[in-house]
mmCIF file of C-alpha atoms in Angstrom:
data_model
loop_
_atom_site.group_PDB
_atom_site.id
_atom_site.type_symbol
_atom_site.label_atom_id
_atom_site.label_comp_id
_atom_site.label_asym_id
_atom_site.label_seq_id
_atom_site.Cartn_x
_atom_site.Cartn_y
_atom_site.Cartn_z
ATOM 1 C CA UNK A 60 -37.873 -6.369 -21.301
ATOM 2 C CA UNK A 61 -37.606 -2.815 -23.389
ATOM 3 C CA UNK A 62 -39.260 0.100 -21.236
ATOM 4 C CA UNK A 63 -41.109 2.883 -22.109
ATOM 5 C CA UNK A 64 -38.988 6.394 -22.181
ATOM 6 C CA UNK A 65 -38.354 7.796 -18.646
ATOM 7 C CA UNK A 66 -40.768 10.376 -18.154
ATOM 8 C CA UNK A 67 -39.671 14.011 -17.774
ATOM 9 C CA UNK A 68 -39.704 14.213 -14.403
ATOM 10 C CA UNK A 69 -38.019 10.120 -14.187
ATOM 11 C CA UNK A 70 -34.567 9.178 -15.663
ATOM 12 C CA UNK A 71 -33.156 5.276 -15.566
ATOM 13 C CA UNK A 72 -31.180 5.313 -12.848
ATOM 14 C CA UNK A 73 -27.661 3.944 -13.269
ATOM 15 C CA UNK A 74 -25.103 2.406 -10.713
ATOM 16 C CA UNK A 75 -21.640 2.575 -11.502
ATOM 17 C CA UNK A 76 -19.266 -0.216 -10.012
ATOM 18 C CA UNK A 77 -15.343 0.447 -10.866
ATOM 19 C CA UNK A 78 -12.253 0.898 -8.788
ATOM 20 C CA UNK A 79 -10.137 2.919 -10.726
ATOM 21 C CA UNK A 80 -11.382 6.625 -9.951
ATOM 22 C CA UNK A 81 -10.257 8.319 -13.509
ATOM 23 C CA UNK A 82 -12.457 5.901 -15.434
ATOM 24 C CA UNK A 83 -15.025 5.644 -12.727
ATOM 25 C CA UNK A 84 -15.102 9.675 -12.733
ATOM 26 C CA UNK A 85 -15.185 9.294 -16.788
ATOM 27 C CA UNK A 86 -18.690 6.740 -16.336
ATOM 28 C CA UNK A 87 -20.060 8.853 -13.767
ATOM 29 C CA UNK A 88 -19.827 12.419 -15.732
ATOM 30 C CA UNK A 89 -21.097 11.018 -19.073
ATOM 31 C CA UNK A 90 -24.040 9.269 -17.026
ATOM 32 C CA UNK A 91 -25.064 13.247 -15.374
ATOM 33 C CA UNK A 92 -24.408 14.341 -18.817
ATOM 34 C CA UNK A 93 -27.433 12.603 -20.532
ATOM 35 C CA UNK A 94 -30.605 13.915 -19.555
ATOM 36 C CA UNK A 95 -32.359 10.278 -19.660
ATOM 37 C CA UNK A 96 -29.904 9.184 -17.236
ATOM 38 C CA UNK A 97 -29.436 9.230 -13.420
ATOM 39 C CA UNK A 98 -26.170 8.578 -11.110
ATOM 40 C CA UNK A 99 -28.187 6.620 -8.503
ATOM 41 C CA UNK A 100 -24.639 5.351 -6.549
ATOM 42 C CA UNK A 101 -21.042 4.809 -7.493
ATOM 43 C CA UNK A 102 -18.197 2.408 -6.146
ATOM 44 C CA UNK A 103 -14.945 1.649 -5.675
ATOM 45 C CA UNK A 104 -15.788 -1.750 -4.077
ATOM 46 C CA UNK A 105 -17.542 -4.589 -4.553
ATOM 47 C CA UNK A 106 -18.980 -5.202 -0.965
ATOM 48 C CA UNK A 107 -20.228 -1.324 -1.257
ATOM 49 C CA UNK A 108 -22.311 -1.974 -4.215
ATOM 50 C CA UNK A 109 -23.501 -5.300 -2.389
ATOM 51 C CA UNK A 110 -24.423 -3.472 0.833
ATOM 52 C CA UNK A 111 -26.585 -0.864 -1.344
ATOM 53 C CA UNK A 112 -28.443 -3.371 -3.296
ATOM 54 C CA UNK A 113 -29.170 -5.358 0.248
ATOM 55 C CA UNK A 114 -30.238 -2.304 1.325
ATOM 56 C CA UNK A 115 -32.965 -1.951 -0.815
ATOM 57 C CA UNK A 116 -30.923 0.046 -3.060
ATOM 58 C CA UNK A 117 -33.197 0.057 -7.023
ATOM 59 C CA UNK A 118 -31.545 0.594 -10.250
ATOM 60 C CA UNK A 119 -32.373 0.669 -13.584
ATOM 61 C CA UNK A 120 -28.788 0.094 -14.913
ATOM 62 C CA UNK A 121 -25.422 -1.719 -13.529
ATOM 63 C CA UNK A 122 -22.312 -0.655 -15.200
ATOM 64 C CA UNK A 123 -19.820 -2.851 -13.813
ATOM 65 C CA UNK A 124 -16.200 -3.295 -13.707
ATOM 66 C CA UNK A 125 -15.537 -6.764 -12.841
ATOM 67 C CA UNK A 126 -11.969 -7.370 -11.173
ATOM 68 C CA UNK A 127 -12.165 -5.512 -8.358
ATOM 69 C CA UNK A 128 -9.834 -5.220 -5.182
ATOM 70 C CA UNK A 129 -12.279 -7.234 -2.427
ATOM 71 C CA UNK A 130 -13.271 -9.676 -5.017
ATOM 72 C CA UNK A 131 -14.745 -10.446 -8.484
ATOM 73 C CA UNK A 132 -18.041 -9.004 -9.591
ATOM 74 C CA UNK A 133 -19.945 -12.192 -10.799
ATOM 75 C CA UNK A 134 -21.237 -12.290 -7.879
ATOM 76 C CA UNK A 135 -23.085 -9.275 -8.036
ATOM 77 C CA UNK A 136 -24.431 -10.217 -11.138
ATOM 78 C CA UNK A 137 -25.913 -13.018 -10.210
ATOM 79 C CA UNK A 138 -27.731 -11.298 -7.046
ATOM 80 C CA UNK A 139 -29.141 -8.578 -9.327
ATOM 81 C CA UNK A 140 -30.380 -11.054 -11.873
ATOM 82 C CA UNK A 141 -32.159 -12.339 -8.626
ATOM 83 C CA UNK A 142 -33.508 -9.479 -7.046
ATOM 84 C CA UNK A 143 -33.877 -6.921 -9.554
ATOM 85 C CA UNK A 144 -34.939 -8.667 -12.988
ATOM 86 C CA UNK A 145 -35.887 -5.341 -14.283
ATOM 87 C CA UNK A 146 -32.167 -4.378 -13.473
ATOM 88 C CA UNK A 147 -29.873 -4.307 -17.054
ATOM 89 C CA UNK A 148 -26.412 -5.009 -16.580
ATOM 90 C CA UNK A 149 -23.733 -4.254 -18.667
ATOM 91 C CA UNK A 150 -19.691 -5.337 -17.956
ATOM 92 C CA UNK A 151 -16.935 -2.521 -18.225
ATOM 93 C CA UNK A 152 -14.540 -4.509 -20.260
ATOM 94 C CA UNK A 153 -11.229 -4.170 -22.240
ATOM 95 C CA UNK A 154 -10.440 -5.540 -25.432
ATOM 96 C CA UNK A 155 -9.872 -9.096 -25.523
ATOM 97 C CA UNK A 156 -11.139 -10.809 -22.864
ATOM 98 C CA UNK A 157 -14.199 -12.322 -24.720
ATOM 99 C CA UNK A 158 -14.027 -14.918 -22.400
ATOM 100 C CA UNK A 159 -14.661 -12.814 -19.290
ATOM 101 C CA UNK A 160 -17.654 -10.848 -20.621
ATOM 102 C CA UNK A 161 -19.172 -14.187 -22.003
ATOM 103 C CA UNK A 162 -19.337 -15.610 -18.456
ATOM 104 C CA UNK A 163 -20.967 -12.564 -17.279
ATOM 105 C CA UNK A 164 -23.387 -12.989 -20.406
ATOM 106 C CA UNK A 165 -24.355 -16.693 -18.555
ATOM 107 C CA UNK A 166 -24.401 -15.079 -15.449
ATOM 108 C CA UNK A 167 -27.176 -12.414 -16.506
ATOM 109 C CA UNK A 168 -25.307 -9.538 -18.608
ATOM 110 C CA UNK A 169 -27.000 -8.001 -21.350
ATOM 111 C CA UNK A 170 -23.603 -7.012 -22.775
ATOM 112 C CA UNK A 171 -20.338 -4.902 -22.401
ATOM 113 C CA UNK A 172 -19.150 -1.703 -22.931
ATOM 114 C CA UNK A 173 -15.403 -0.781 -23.895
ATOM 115 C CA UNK A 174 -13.863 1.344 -21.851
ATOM 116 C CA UNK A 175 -12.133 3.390 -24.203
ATOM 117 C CA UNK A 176 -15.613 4.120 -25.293
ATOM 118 C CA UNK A 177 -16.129 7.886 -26.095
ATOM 119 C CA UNK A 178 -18.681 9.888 -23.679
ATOM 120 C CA UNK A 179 -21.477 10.186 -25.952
ATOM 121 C CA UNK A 180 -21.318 6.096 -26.849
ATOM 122 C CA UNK A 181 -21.615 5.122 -23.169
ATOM 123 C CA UNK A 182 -24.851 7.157 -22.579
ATOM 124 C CA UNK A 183 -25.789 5.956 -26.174
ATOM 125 C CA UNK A 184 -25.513 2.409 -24.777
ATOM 126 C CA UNK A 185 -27.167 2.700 -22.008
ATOM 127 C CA UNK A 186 -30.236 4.336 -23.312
ATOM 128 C CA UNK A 187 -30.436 1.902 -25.792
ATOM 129 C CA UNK A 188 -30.347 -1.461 -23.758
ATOM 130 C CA UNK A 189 -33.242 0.136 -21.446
ATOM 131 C CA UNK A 190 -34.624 -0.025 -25.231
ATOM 132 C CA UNK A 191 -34.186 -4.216 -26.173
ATOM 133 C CA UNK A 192 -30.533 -3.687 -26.884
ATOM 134 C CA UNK A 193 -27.681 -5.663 -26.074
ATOM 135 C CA UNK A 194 -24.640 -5.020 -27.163
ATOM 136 C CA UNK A 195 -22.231 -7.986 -27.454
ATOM 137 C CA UNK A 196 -19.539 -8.494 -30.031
ATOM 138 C CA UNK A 197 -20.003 -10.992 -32.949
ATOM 139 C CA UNK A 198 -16.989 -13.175 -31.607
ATOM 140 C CA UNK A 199 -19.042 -12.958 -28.271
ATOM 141 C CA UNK A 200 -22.208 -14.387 -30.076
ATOM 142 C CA UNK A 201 -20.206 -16.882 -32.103
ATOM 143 C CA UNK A 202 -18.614 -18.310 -29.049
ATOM 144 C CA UNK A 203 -22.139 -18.697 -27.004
ATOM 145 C CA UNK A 204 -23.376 -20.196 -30.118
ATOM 146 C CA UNK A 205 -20.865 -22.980 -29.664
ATOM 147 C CA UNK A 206 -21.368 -23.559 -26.554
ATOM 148 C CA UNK A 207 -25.124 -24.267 -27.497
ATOM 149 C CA UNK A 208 -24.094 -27.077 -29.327
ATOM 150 C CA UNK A 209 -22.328 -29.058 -27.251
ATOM 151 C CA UNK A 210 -24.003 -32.716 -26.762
ATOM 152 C CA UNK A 211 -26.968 -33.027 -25.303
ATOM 153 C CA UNK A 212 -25.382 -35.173 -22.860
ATOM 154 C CA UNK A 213 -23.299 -32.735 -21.667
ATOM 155 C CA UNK A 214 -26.217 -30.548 -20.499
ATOM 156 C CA UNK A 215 -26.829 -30.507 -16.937
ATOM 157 C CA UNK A 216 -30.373 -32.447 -15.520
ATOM 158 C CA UNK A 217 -32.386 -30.090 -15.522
ATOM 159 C CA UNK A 218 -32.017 -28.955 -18.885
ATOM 160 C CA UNK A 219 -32.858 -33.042 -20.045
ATOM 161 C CA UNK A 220 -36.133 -32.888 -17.868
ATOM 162 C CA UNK A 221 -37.399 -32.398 -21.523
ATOM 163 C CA UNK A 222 -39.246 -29.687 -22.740
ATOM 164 C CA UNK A 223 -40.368 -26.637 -20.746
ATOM 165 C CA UNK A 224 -43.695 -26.372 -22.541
ATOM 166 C CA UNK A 225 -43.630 -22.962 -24.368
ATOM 167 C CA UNK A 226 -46.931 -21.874 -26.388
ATOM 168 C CA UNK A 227 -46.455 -21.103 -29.977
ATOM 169 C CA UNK A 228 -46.365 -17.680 -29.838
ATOM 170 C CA UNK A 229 -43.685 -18.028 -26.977
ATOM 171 C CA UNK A 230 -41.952 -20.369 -28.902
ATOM 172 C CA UNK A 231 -42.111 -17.038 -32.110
ATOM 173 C CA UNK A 232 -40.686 -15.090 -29.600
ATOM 174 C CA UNK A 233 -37.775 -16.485 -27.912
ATOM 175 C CA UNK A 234 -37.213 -17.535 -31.817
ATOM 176 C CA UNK A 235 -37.239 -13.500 -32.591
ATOM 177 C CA UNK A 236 -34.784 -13.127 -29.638
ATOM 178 C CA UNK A 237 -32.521 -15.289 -30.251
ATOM 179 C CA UNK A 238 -32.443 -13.288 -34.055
ATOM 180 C CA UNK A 239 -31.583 -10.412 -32.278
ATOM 181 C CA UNK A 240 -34.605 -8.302 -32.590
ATOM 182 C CA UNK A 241 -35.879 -6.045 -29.868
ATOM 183 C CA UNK A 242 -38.986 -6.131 -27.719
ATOM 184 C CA UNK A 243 -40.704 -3.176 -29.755
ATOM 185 C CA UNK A 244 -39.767 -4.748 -33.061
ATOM 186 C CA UNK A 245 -41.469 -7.906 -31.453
ATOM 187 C CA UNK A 246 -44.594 -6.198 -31.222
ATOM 188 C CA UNK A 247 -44.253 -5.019 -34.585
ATOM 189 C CA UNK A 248 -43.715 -7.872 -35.896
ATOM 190 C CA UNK A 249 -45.788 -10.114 -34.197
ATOM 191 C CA UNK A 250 -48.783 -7.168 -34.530
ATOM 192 C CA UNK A 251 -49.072 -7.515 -30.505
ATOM 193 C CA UNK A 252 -48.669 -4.468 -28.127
ATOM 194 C CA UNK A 253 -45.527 -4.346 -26.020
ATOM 195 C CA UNK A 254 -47.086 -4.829 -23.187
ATOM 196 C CA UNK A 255 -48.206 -8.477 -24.569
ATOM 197 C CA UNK A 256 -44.637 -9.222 -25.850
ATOM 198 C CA UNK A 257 -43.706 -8.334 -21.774
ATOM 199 C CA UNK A 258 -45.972 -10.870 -20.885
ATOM 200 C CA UNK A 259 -44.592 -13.552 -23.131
ATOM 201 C CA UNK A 260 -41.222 -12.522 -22.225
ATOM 202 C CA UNK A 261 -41.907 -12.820 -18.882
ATOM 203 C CA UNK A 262 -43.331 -16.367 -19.044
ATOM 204 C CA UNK A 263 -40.419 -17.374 -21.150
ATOM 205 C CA UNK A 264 -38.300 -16.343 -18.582
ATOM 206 C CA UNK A 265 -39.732 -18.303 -15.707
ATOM 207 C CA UNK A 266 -40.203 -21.449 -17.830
ATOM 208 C CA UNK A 267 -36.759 -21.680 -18.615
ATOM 209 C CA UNK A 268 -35.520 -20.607 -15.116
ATOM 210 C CA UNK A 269 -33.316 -17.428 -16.846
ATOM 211 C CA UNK A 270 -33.359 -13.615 -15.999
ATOM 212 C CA UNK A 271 -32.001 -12.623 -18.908
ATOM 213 C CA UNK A 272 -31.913 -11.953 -22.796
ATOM 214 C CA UNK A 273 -28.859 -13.724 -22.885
ATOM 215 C CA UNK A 274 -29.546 -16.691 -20.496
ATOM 216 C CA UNK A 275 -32.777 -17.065 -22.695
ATOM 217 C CA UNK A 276 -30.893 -17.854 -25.618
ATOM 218 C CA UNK A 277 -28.235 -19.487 -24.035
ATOM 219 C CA UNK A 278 -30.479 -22.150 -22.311
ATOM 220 C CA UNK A 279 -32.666 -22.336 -25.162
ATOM 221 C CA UNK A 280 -30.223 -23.485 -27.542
ATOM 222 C CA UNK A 281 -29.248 -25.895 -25.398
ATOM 223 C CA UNK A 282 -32.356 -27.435 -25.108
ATOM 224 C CA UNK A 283 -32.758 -27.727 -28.229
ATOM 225 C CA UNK A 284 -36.039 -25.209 -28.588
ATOM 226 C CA UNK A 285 -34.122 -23.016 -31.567
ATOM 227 C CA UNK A 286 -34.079 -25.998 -33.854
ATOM 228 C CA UNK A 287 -32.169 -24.995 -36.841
ATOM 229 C CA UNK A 288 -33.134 -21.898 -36.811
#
């Protein structure tokens, strides 16, 4: 869900997850650089970053590098998506391992972010997703869209339960999602406050047993709720 901008005295508060130190240096300085943004902890590890989450450890943002030397990050995702449903995450990836990044899409990922990406893109992107963004590639979106239409018998039992009962103004929104519109254009759109789109957003959510943009979409198409839209 989009959130209003920090405050003066409040910035989103990012954690940064990567092992190599030049690039995790490169993340962490464009992160103090942005005055929206917040370094709230950085790691070299992935049982770090688990240990500071466990510990009650809140962010806003997870920038996340996903091979890492004591295991894979996936992990993490899927503990954050759990925990911290306010929490965005975004994968550090490299070109051409659409694959990778769309697993972390399923997993709860709101995108990726290249990391040859120049400073003032990263805080860009990171502002923006606190916004309703998500940036994944076209071939990214092309390839979840084919997996969304795989047969219906291929879907697991829970998703053949039949439908999860969403209102028709839920049913408008996860519609305007899955179009890629933001929360705020929502509203707009919809002539609602954001507040209300939240609350639809959130119901969506918990009816279709996702934490995510992405999941939303992903498990909506393949239960058939997008139609031929």
């Amino acid at each position: 869900m989009p959130n209003p901008p920090p405050s003066p005295t409040s910035r989103w508060r990012v954690v940064l997850l990567e092992d190599d130190a030049d690039i995790r240096r490169f993340f962490a300085d464009c992160v103090r650089a942005h005055p929206d943004l917040a370094l709230a902890g950085e790691f070299g590890l992935l049982a770090d970053a688990q240990a500071w989450f466990r510990d009650a450890g809140q962010a806003d943002i997870l920038l996340t590098d996903l091979a890492l030397p004591d295991g894979n990050a996936l992990s993490l995702l899927r503990e954050v998506a759990r925990s911290q449903p306010g929490c965005d995450v975004l994968v550090i990836s490299v070109f051409g391992d659409e694959d990778t990044v769309l697993a972390c899409v399923e997993a709860g990922a709101v995108g990726y972010i290249q990391k040859d990406s120049t400073p003032a893109d990263v805080a860009r992107t990171l502002v923006e997703i606190k916004q309703g963004a998500s940036p994944i590639s076209p071939m990214i979106a092309r390839k979840l869209l084919l997996r969304m239409r795989r047969p219906a018998d291929e879907a697991p039992a829970a998703e053949q339960g039949g439908s999860p009962g969403l209102t028709p103004r839920e049913a408008e929104v996860l519609d305007l999602i899955a179009r890629g519109y933001s929360y705020a254009e929502i509203a707009r759109l919809q002539g609602i406050t954001k507040h209300t789109v939240q609350g639809h957003i959130k119901n969506l959510y918990a009816k279709l047993a996702v934490h995510s943009r992405g999941e939303a979409v992903f498990e909506a198409g393949r239960m058939g709720l997008l139609g031929g839209r």
